[in-house]
Amino acid sequence: MADKEKKVKKKKKEEAPAEAAPAPAPAPAETRSSSKGSSKKAKRSGSNVFSMFSQSQVAEFKEGFQLMDHDKDGIISKADLRATFDAVGKLSNEKELDEMINEAPGPINFTQLLGLFGNRMQDSGGTDDDDVVVAAFKSFDEGGTIDSERFRHALMTWGDKFSAKEVDDAFDAMEIDDKGRIDTTALIQLLTAAPEDEGEGEAA
């Protein structure tokens, strides 16, 4: 009888470590998953510059970057800047080019360029939000329409002045009636991604 009890106790002791042994096994998996989580966080925090812009803005910057990167090596160099200025008919001297290149802490790849634009816009108060655009155009509004000649004069006189051709190109995209009046609401919708249309898209 005593032998049987000893055998049962011995068997229980052998089984206990066997059952306990698998318990610590998940620990390495937890460590792996937590390290994956932290690496994901690190990647996300590294791309904060992209969160400063909308997808359409990033796409526009990308297009601009590709136009400026004349040798297509993914970096904007002084030679690329010079070629860009030459292409638009602006003469630039070595000092100006050096100052522009030295604004970046390293080689100017696309992410670096976005960072430069982001810093510039933060310093100057940010991008034009839709409400700023709406307020600007409403200042020209007279009973739901804008006088196209008055608007043309403003575009060619103040701020980043438009050329006559640029105004003509812009007017081609606008709805102008026979009296030379621009529909204010249609213009605002054209320039601010049409908030009403977005609402309809969500409802549909």
Short mmCIF file of C-alpha atoms in Angstrom, two decimals:
data_model
loop_
_atom_site.label_atom_id
_atom_site.label_comp_id
_atom_site.label_asym_id
_atom_site.label_seq_id
_atom_site.Cartn_x
_atom_site.Cartn_y
_atom_site.Cartn_z
CA MET A 1 0.00 0.00 0.00
CA ALA A 2 2.80 2.36 0.96
CA ASP A 3 4.51 1.47 -2.32
CA LYS A 4 1.37 2.46 -4.24
CA GLU A 5 1.18 5.83 -2.43
CA LYS A 6 4.86 6.48 -3.17
CA LYS A 7 4.29 5.66 -6.85
CA VAL A 8 1.23 7.99 -7.02
CA LYS A 9 3.17 10.82 -5.30
CA LYS A 10 6.13 10.22 -7.59
CA LYS A 11 3.82 10.26 -10.63
CA LYS A 12 2.20 13.55 -9.48
CA LYS A 13 5.63 15.16 -9.04
CA GLU A 14 6.64 14.09 -12.55
CA GLU A 15 3.36 15.37 -14.02
CA ALA A 16 3.48 18.72 -12.18
CA PRO A 17 6.66 20.03 -13.80
CA ALA A 18 5.44 18.78 -17.19
CA GLU A 19 2.21 20.81 -16.80
CA ALA A 20 4.04 23.85 -15.44
CA ALA A 21 6.70 23.81 -18.15
CA PRO A 22 4.50 25.09 -21.04
CA ALA A 23 3.31 28.11 -19.02
CA PRO A 24 6.43 30.30 -19.54
CA ALA A 25 6.50 29.50 -23.29
CA PRO A 26 4.16 32.40 -24.32
CA ALA A 27 6.58 34.97 -22.84
CA PRO A 28 8.82 35.15 -25.93
CA ALA A 29 5.72 35.58 -28.12
CA GLU A 30 4.59 38.49 -25.92
CA THR A 31 8.02 40.06 -26.20
CA ARG A 32 7.92 39.68 -29.99
CA SER A 33 4.45 41.22 -30.25
CA SER A 34 5.39 44.14 -27.98
CA SER A 35 8.53 44.79 -30.01
CA LYS A 36 6.43 44.69 -33.19
CA GLY A 37 4.04 47.20 -31.63
CA SER A 38 6.88 49.52 -30.65
CA SER A 39 8.48 49.28 -34.09
CA LYS A 40 5.13 50.20 -35.67
CA LYS A 41 4.89 53.19 -33.34
CA ALA A 42 8.42 54.23 -34.28
CA LYS A 43 7.58 54.07 -37.98
CA ARG A 44 4.41 56.11 -37.50
CA SER A 45 6.12 58.82 -35.49
CA GLY A 46 8.84 59.05 -38.14
CA SER A 47 6.28 60.01 -40.81
CA ASN A 48 4.61 62.88 -38.93
CA VAL A 49 5.51 65.31 -41.71
CA PHE A 50 2.92 63.59 -43.96
CA SER A 51 0.16 64.19 -41.40
CA MET A 52 0.62 67.96 -41.84
CA PHE A 53 -0.84 67.84 -45.36
CA SER A 54 -3.90 66.42 -47.09
CA GLN A 55 -3.42 63.60 -49.61
CA SER A 56 -4.04 66.01 -52.49
CA GLN A 57 -1.42 68.43 -51.14
CA VAL A 58 1.12 65.61 -50.81
CA ALA A 59 0.34 64.59 -54.41
CA GLU A 60 0.88 68.18 -55.59
CA PHE A 61 4.18 68.44 -53.71
CA LYS A 62 5.25 65.11 -55.21
CA GLU A 63 4.52 66.40 -58.71
CA GLY A 64 6.46 69.59 -57.97
CA PHE A 65 9.37 67.59 -56.55
CA GLN A 66 9.52 65.44 -59.68
CA LEU A 67 9.57 68.55 -61.88
CA MET A 68 12.43 70.04 -59.85
CA ASP A 69 14.47 66.81 -59.70
CA HIS A 70 15.95 67.24 -63.21
CA ASP A 71 18.49 64.40 -62.98
CA LYS A 72 15.81 62.08 -61.44
CA ASP A 73 18.08 60.81 -58.65
CA GLY A 74 15.52 61.42 -55.87
CA ILE A 75 17.49 64.37 -54.44
CA ILE A 76 17.15 68.07 -55.29
CA SER A 77 20.68 69.40 -55.74
CA LYS A 78 21.97 72.88 -56.51
CA ALA A 79 22.18 71.91 -60.22
CA ASP A 80 18.50 70.81 -60.08
CA LEU A 81 17.50 74.15 -58.54
CA ARG A 82 19.46 76.08 -61.16
CA ALA A 83 17.80 74.07 -63.97
CA THR A 84 14.35 74.69 -62.42
CA PHE A 85 14.92 78.44 -62.26
CA ASP A 86 16.29 78.43 -65.82
CA ALA A 87 13.13 76.59 -66.97
CA VAL A 88 10.88 79.33 -65.58
CA GLY A 89 13.14 82.12 -66.88
CA LYS A 90 14.46 83.32 -63.51
CA LEU A 91 18.15 84.06 -63.10
CA SER A 92 19.58 82.88 -59.78
CA ASN A 93 23.05 83.42 -58.38
CA GLU A 94 25.25 81.00 -56.42
CA LYS A 95 24.50 82.70 -53.08
CA GLU A 96 20.71 82.30 -53.49
CA LEU A 97 21.06 78.66 -54.52
CA ASP A 98 23.41 77.89 -51.60
CA GLU A 99 20.99 79.54 -49.14
CA MET A 100 18.10 77.43 -50.46
CA ILE A 101 20.09 74.19 -50.31
CA ASN A 102 21.35 75.02 -46.80
CA GLU A 103 17.81 75.46 -45.45
CA ALA A 104 17.59 71.66 -45.26
CA PRO A 105 19.58 69.82 -42.57
CA GLY A 106 20.51 67.11 -45.12
CA PRO A 107 20.10 66.08 -48.76
CA ILE A 108 16.71 67.29 -50.06
CA ASN A 109 14.69 64.16 -50.77
CA PHE A 110 10.88 64.28 -50.95
CA THR A 111 10.32 63.86 -47.19
CA GLN A 112 12.89 66.58 -46.46
CA LEU A 113 11.16 68.93 -48.93
CA LEU A 114 7.78 68.29 -47.26
CA GLY A 115 9.38 69.08 -43.90
CA LEU A 116 10.72 72.39 -45.26
CA PHE A 117 7.28 73.35 -46.60
CA GLY A 118 5.66 72.28 -43.32
CA ASN A 119 8.04 74.44 -41.27
CA ARG A 120 7.51 77.39 -43.61
CA MET A 121 3.74 77.13 -43.35
CA GLN A 122 3.83 76.81 -39.56
CA ASP A 123 5.99 79.95 -39.39
CA SER A 124 3.59 81.86 -41.66
CA GLY A 125 0.43 80.67 -39.90
CA GLY A 126 -0.33 77.49 -41.84
CA THR A 127 -2.14 76.62 -45.01
CA ASP A 128 -5.30 78.32 -46.23
CA ASP A 129 -8.17 76.40 -44.66
CA ASP A 130 -11.42 76.21 -46.58
CA ASP A 131 -13.03 78.84 -44.34
CA VAL A 132 -10.21 81.29 -45.19
CA VAL A 133 -10.76 80.65 -48.93
CA VAL A 134 -14.53 81.08 -48.51
CA ALA A 135 -14.08 84.36 -46.59
CA ALA A 136 -11.68 85.67 -49.26
CA PHE A 137 -14.14 85.05 -52.10
CA LYS A 138 -17.15 86.26 -50.12
CA SER A 139 -15.38 89.62 -49.77
CA PHE A 140 -15.92 90.02 -53.56
CA ASP A 141 -19.51 88.74 -53.42
CA GLU A 142 -22.35 91.04 -54.48
CA GLY A 143 -25.74 89.33 -54.20
CA GLY A 144 -24.45 85.82 -54.96
CA THR A 145 -22.13 86.78 -57.83
CA ILE A 146 -18.68 88.34 -58.30
CA ASP A 147 -17.83 91.01 -60.88
CA SER A 148 -15.26 89.21 -63.06
CA GLU A 149 -13.47 92.45 -64.10
CA ARG A 150 -13.08 93.59 -60.48
CA PHE A 151 -11.87 90.07 -59.61
CA ARG A 152 -9.44 90.07 -62.57
CA HIS A 153 -8.01 93.41 -61.41
CA ALA A 154 -7.53 92.05 -57.84
CA LEU A 155 -5.78 88.89 -59.08
CA MET A 156 -3.37 90.91 -61.23
CA THR A 157 -2.71 93.64 -58.64
CA TRP A 158 -2.34 92.16 -55.14
CA GLY A 159 -0.52 89.28 -53.43
CA ASP A 160 1.08 86.71 -55.73
CA LYS A 161 0.12 88.59 -58.89
CA PHE A 162 -1.41 86.60 -61.75
CA SER A 163 -0.42 87.27 -65.35
CA ALA A 164 -3.19 87.97 -67.88
CA LYS A 165 -2.78 84.41 -69.23
CA GLU A 166 -3.05 82.90 -65.73
CA VAL A 167 -6.26 84.85 -65.10
CA ASP A 168 -7.66 83.70 -68.47
CA ASP A 169 -6.77 80.07 -67.61
CA ALA A 170 -8.45 80.41 -64.19
CA PHE A 171 -11.55 82.04 -65.71
CA ASP A 172 -11.85 79.14 -68.19
CA ALA A 173 -12.59 76.86 -65.20
CA MET A 174 -15.22 79.22 -63.74
CA GLU A 175 -18.90 79.73 -64.55
CA ILE A 176 -19.21 83.30 -65.92
CA ASP A 177 -22.56 84.57 -67.27
CA ASP A 178 -23.15 86.98 -70.22
CA LYS A 179 -22.95 89.96 -67.85
CA GLY A 180 -19.46 88.98 -66.73
CA ARG A 181 -20.64 87.75 -63.31
CA ILE A 182 -19.12 84.70 -61.58
CA ASP A 183 -21.40 82.48 -59.47
CA THR A 184 -19.85 82.80 -55.99
CA THR A 185 -21.17 79.48 -54.61
CA ALA A 186 -20.01 77.53 -57.67
CA LEU A 187 -16.56 79.17 -57.45
CA ILE A 188 -16.21 78.35 -53.74
CA GLN A 189 -17.27 74.74 -54.36
CA LEU A 190 -14.75 74.49 -57.21
CA LEU A 191 -11.89 75.71 -55.00
CA THR A 192 -12.74 73.95 -51.72
CA ALA A 193 -13.50 70.41 -52.98
CA ALA A 194 -17.25 71.12 -52.93
CA PRO A 195 -18.36 70.41 -49.33
CA GLU A 196 -21.99 69.90 -50.45
CA ASP A 197 -20.91 67.22 -52.92
CA GLU A 198 -18.96 65.42 -50.18
CA GLY A 199 -22.12 65.37 -48.02
CA GLU A 200 -24.13 63.88 -50.90
CA GLY A 201 -21.43 61.23 -51.39
CA GLU A 202 -21.69 60.22 -47.73
CA ALA A 203 -25.51 59.99 -47.94
CA ALA A 204 -25.38 57.82 -51.09
#
